[in-house]
Amino acid sequence: MDPRLSVIGERLEEVARIIVVCSGKGGVGKSLIASLTSLLSSRSGLRVGLLDLDFHGPSCHIILGARKASPLEDRGLVPPTVAGVRLMSLAFLAGDKPIPLRGADVTNALLELLAITRWGRLDLLIVDSPPGMGEEILDVARILRRAEALLVTTPSPLSLSTVSRLVQLLKSLRTPIVGVLENMRREEEGEVAREARRWGVRYLGWLPYDPEIEAAIGDPARLLSTQLARRLGEALREAGILR
Amino acid sequence: MHEWALAEAIIRCVEDATGGKGGVEEVYIVVGELQSIDLEVLRWALGELSRGTRLEQATFKFEVERAEFACRNCGKRWSLSDASLGEEEREAVHFVPELVHSFVKCPACGSPDFEVVKGRGVWVKYIRLREG
């Protein structure tokens, strides 16, 4: 018997809602949207946590400017609070070393992280997922049964094709889908909204390609003042995620 | 995993598995060496947390399984004592044992692509219930 499975539910029992930001495709802005969603949620008065499950390429701590933060050891690990967001990442333990994990190791690392992290009372836990449809997505659906998916895509057919597969997978896993966000839109296009209708998924709107965003990485206040954050805030309010 | 968090997990696991079937006499726990668990701290935490539960009178027995690694690249097998981990690295592996892949490499070929053959994780091997 694996005792970790027995305690994960208890660790999350004071978490009201869990939203997993996912796409299947890399480079579409999942981590940025997950981090910004956390910042916007905190600013709107929600108690929010952010769990970075992109073990191979964790970046939420960089986006939030929390490279030097570390969890507090207290009957497990208490995540550090960064700009109002309780952030947990394997990067806090591995530093800048590579984290070369294979399938079963990914599952074990995920279980361990969920079993040791003491989130406390949260209105919302945002989970940043890695590209792909492997362990992180399958295990989250299996272990965090009440998690909802927030999909991110760019207008590129390459991204849409992968998200289409992910929608099918999530429906098979009976994971509720909050909706799909179109990111990095550069011109008037309507393909994502049409595809979302075809998938039976709510289209939450589009976010512009924002050339200013790179310069704001690591600075939560500056991130919140970007055009991207403003548009994301509107979409999240529309989706019922933000107050 | 942290000893206190682990003790909570074990108590919950035993309670779930025995589902109200009376008192627990003995719990046998296997601890992987990779977890770097302080067994005395774990025993103390189990004692504290089992107060007022069906495990209150239980004896906790431990077995430590030595860690063993096998390189996927060259086939070399080695143990944890062959690896040199710093204090912070040992602490990180204590919390998430998979991070051993970040800090340890095959002593023969230097590859980080190895399998933890034994000595990872913690599990309850058996539970003995009190008679009557």
XYZ file of C-alpha atoms in Angstrom:
375
model
C 0.000 0.000 0.000
C 1.333 3.395 -0.999
C 0.572 5.817 1.851
C 0.987 8.899 -0.351
C -2.323 8.283 -2.095
C -4.112 8.331 1.256
C -2.950 11.802 2.193
C -3.229 13.759 -1.067
C -6.971 14.319 -0.667
C -6.354 15.694 2.821
C -3.675 18.069 1.519
C -6.166 19.523 -0.951
C -9.326 19.422 1.136
C -9.208 23.180 1.790
C -8.698 23.977 -1.888
C -12.016 25.085 -3.359
C -11.201 24.841 -7.049
C -8.401 23.354 -9.180
C -7.753 24.552 -12.726
C -5.114 22.931 -14.928
C -3.728 25.119 -17.704
C -2.924 22.794 -20.581
C -2.480 22.634 -24.307
C -0.657 19.528 -25.424
C 1.580 21.773 -27.532
C 4.703 23.541 -26.306
C 5.436 27.236 -26.756
C 1.836 28.486 -26.730
C 2.171 30.430 -23.471
C 0.780 28.023 -20.866
C 3.198 28.985 -18.114
C 2.734 32.675 -18.717
C -1.056 32.344 -18.715
C -0.973 30.120 -15.610
C 1.268 32.619 -13.805
C -0.741 35.650 -14.932
C -4.006 33.931 -13.980
C -2.567 33.392 -10.494
C -1.477 37.022 -10.201
C -4.832 38.320 -11.449
C -6.680 35.982 -9.070
C -4.627 37.186 -6.132
C -5.206 40.820 -7.096
C -8.949 40.181 -7.259
C -8.893 38.970 -3.672
C -8.752 35.202 -4.151
C -6.428 33.005 -2.099
C -4.491 31.341 -4.877
C -1.803 28.698 -5.321
C 0.262 27.863 -8.402
C 1.729 24.404 -8.910
C 4.323 24.082 -11.658
C 4.081 20.559 -13.064
C 6.368 21.215 -15.983
C 9.114 19.175 -14.327
C 11.423 19.183 -17.339
C 11.175 22.921 -17.932
C 9.817 24.682 -14.837
C 9.419 28.401 -15.457
C 6.648 29.800 -13.220
C 9.252 30.733 -10.591
C 11.139 32.727 -13.235
C 7.992 34.442 -14.521
C 7.034 35.459 -10.975
C 10.585 36.538 -10.119
C 10.922 33.881 -7.426
C 14.257 32.277 -8.287
C 15.505 32.725 -4.747
C 12.312 31.704 -2.964
C 12.132 28.391 -1.159
C 9.446 26.408 0.626
C 9.339 26.336 4.403
C 9.769 22.970 6.107
C 6.845 22.498 8.490
C 5.328 19.016 8.730
C 5.876 18.867 4.952
C 6.618 21.831 2.697
C 4.757 25.135 2.856
C 5.002 26.961 -0.485
C 6.545 30.435 -0.481
C 4.161 33.298 -1.195
C 5.259 35.391 -4.169
C 3.231 38.498 -5.094
C 0.290 36.998 -3.204
C 0.601 33.598 -4.925
C 1.586 30.416 -3.067
C 3.999 28.867 -5.531
C 5.314 25.308 -5.588
C 7.867 24.043 -8.064
C 10.467 21.269 -8.235
C 12.862 24.038 -9.259
C 12.954 25.119 -5.606
C 14.548 21.763 -4.786
C 16.563 21.029 -7.942
C 17.890 24.570 -8.487
C 19.168 25.002 -12.026
C 20.043 21.305 -12.454
C 18.263 19.302 -15.176
C 15.432 17.064 -13.953
C 15.682 14.104 -16.370
C 12.692 11.977 -15.390
C 11.129 9.087 -17.275
C 7.448 8.129 -17.128
C 7.151 6.329 -13.784
C 9.528 8.829 -12.176
C 7.271 11.680 -13.296
C 4.292 9.996 -11.627
C 6.275 9.410 -8.444
C 7.561 12.996 -8.326
C 4.020 14.274 -8.828
C 2.632 12.056 -6.044
C 5.432 13.079 -3.723
C 4.919 16.780 -4.405
C 1.167 16.513 -3.849
C 1.700 14.523 -0.644
C 4.193 16.903 0.963
C 2.840 20.317 -0.073
C 0.686 22.046 2.519
C -1.352 24.579 0.566
C -3.678 25.545 3.381
C -6.956 27.241 2.492
C -7.157 28.270 -1.167
C -9.991 29.563 -3.326
C -8.117 28.476 -6.409
C -5.162 26.250 -7.273
C -3.752 26.817 -10.746
C -1.696 23.964 -12.185
C 0.738 24.659 -14.999
C 1.129 21.532 -17.099
C 3.917 20.583 -19.502
C 3.492 19.998 -23.234
C 2.247 16.562 -24.220
C -0.436 14.204 -22.998
C 1.666 12.010 -20.797
C 1.877 11.372 -17.086
C 1.204 14.895 -15.872
C -2.160 15.133 -17.672
C -3.166 11.523 -17.078
C -2.116 11.554 -13.421
C -3.790 14.885 -12.709
C -7.024 13.523 -14.189
C -6.637 10.317 -12.136
C -5.549 11.819 -8.818
C -7.118 15.297 -8.854
C -10.524 14.177 -10.017
C -12.187 17.525 -9.508
C -9.628 19.416 -11.596
C -10.941 21.426 -14.547
C -8.957 22.130 -17.706
C -8.288 25.573 -19.152
C -6.998 25.104 -22.691
C -4.518 27.391 -24.429
C -3.811 27.445 -28.142
C -2.297 29.747 -30.712
C -4.097 30.251 -34.040
C -1.493 28.021 -35.725
C -2.938 24.850 -37.296
C -0.081 22.969 -35.610
C -1.331 24.006 -32.189
C -5.021 23.540 -33.066
C -4.405 20.005 -34.259
C -2.815 19.041 -30.920
C -5.435 20.806 -28.814
C -8.109 18.975 -30.777
C -6.538 15.679 -29.688
C -6.292 16.933 -26.108
C -10.005 17.843 -26.089
C -10.825 14.279 -27.122
C -8.568 12.900 -24.401
C -10.006 15.143 -21.675
C -13.540 14.224 -22.680
C -12.641 10.532 -22.457
C -11.160 11.152 -19.016
C -14.339 13.080 -18.049
C -12.271 16.123 -17.107
C -14.448 19.254 -17.307
C -13.137 21.894 -19.729
C -13.605 25.518 -18.644
C -12.888 26.759 -22.149
C -10.167 27.575 -24.627
C -8.065 30.747 -24.759
C -6.555 31.860 -28.036
C -3.078 33.229 -27.368
C -0.571 35.194 -29.468
C -3.113 36.363 -32.028
C -1.497 38.802 -34.468
C -4.343 39.584 -36.859
C -8.044 39.059 -37.372
C -8.668 35.358 -37.497
C -11.604 33.243 -36.542
C -10.295 29.727 -36.797
C -9.955 29.052 -33.070
C -13.503 30.179 -32.291
C -14.804 27.955 -35.109
C -12.738 24.990 -33.911
C -13.907 25.511 -30.327
C -17.517 25.316 -31.507
C -16.691 22.143 -33.391
C -15.093 20.636 -30.249
C -18.057 21.685 -28.111
C -15.750 23.806 -25.939
C -16.416 27.391 -24.843
C -14.270 29.983 -26.631
C -13.043 32.403 -23.967
C -11.587 35.007 -26.295
C -8.220 35.949 -27.684
C -5.049 37.420 -26.272
C -2.741 39.552 -28.362
C 0.855 38.806 -29.194
C 2.449 41.234 -26.767
C 6.055 42.172 -27.615
C 6.364 43.912 -24.228
C 5.852 40.741 -22.249
C 9.420 39.398 -22.344
C 10.716 42.532 -20.630
C 8.151 42.082 -17.848
C 9.178 38.495 -17.005
C 10.254 38.299 -13.374
C 8.374 41.443 -12.371
C 4.804 40.656 -11.197
C 3.724 44.322 -10.968
C 4.889 45.010 -14.508
C 3.304 41.791 -15.781
C -0.019 42.882 -14.344
C 0.173 46.187 -16.196
C 0.582 44.593 -19.651
C -2.046 44.523 -22.352
C -1.920 40.730 -22.127
C -2.861 40.774 -18.441
C -5.713 43.188 -19.101
C -7.181 41.021 -21.852
C -6.651 37.840 -19.847
C -8.437 39.385 -16.873
C -11.469 40.116 -19.045
C -11.507 36.558 -20.408
C -11.165 35.032 -16.937
C -13.999 37.160 -15.552
C -16.136 36.090 -18.489
C -15.229 32.472 -17.743
C -16.231 32.874 -14.085
C -12.712 32.219 -12.798
C -12.134 35.743 -11.512
C -14.546 37.686 -9.372
C 8.860 12.922 2.105
C 9.025 14.734 5.408
C 8.681 12.412 8.448
C 5.579 14.153 9.802
C 3.867 14.220 6.396
C 4.807 10.569 5.949
C 3.405 9.629 9.363
C 0.118 11.359 8.478
C 0.014 9.424 5.217
C 0.713 6.087 6.959
C -1.963 6.621 9.631
C -4.537 7.598 7.000
C -3.522 4.661 4.802
C -3.853 2.107 7.636
C -7.204 3.552 8.721
C -8.487 3.406 5.144
C -7.240 -0.159 4.671
C -8.676 -1.535 7.905
C -11.973 0.360 7.661
C -13.236 0.300 11.263
C -12.294 -3.322 11.974
C -11.055 -2.752 15.517
C -7.659 -1.986 17.023
C -4.398 -2.257 15.119
C -1.645 -4.330 16.767
C 1.253 -3.988 14.355
C 2.117 -2.037 11.230
C 5.119 -3.140 9.167
C 6.571 -0.355 7.060
C 9.264 -0.625 4.403
C 11.273 2.558 3.902
C 13.464 3.076 0.860
C 16.958 4.283 1.744
C 16.628 7.026 -0.861
C 13.984 8.746 1.273
C 16.596 9.440 3.994
C 13.914 9.049 6.631
C 14.929 9.499 10.262
C 13.199 6.437 11.710
C 13.178 7.754 15.272
C 11.478 10.981 14.164
C 9.018 8.925 12.102
C 8.300 6.641 15.089
C 7.713 9.694 17.292
C 5.396 11.323 14.705
C 3.450 8.061 14.318
C 3.045 7.883 18.100
C 1.795 11.480 18.290
C -0.585 11.173 15.366
C -2.029 7.807 16.345
C -3.343 9.117 19.677
C -7.100 8.715 19.815
C -7.115 6.513 16.706
C -7.348 2.734 16.276
C -3.560 2.722 15.929
C -2.970 4.101 19.418
C -1.679 0.781 20.791
C 0.039 -0.303 17.593
C 3.690 -1.268 17.309
C 5.410 0.181 14.261
C 8.108 -1.982 12.701
C 10.459 -0.689 10.034
C 12.582 -2.271 7.369
C 15.004 -0.163 5.353
C 15.512 -1.256 1.763
C 18.941 -0.275 0.485
C 18.942 1.867 -2.646
C 20.386 0.389 -5.797
C 20.789 2.023 -9.190
C 21.305 0.539 -12.649
C 22.631 2.598 -15.545
C 20.475 2.355 -18.670
C 23.445 3.399 -20.783
C 26.224 0.999 -19.715
C 24.520 -1.419 -17.311
C 26.637 -0.501 -14.265
C 24.931 -1.135 -10.904
C 25.787 0.870 -7.800
C 24.445 1.874 -4.415
C 23.635 5.153 -2.675
C 26.770 4.938 -0.559
C 28.817 5.131 -3.785
C 27.199 8.467 -4.635
C 28.362 11.670 -3.020
C 25.468 14.006 -2.269
C 25.826 17.392 -0.615
C 23.625 18.468 2.274
C 21.171 20.440 0.123
C 21.013 17.696 -2.487
C 20.320 15.073 0.163
C 17.565 17.297 1.554
C 15.983 17.715 -1.906
C 16.064 13.933 -2.479
C 14.554 13.422 0.983
C 11.497 15.437 -0.107
C 11.259 14.191 -3.697
C 13.432 11.073 -4.236
C 13.185 11.354 -8.045
C 15.485 14.372 -7.797
C 18.301 11.860 -7.386
C 18.328 12.004 -11.192
C 19.344 15.665 -10.946
C 22.272 15.049 -8.634
C 23.639 11.546 -9.299
C 25.328 10.179 -12.411
C 26.537 6.704 -13.321
C 29.997 6.257 -11.746
C 31.176 4.333 -14.816
C 29.957 6.359 -17.803
C 28.588 9.586 -16.291
C 25.062 9.142 -17.648
C 22.125 10.571 -15.627
C 19.854 8.008 -17.316
C 19.614 5.306 -14.686
C 16.933 3.297 -12.985
C 16.303 3.233 -9.260
C 16.086 -0.539 -8.962
C 15.436 -0.641 -5.222
C 15.200 1.588 -2.212
C 12.694 4.197 -3.379
C 9.430 4.992 -1.651
C 7.679 3.954 1.507
C 4.973 1.358 1.723
C 2.959 -0.539 4.297
C 3.857 -4.206 3.874
C 1.323 -5.603 6.316
C -1.047 -4.647 9.121
C -1.874 -6.961 12.024
C -5.170 -6.357 13.785
C -5.778 -6.926 17.484
C -7.710 -10.125 18.150
C -11.214 -9.853 19.545
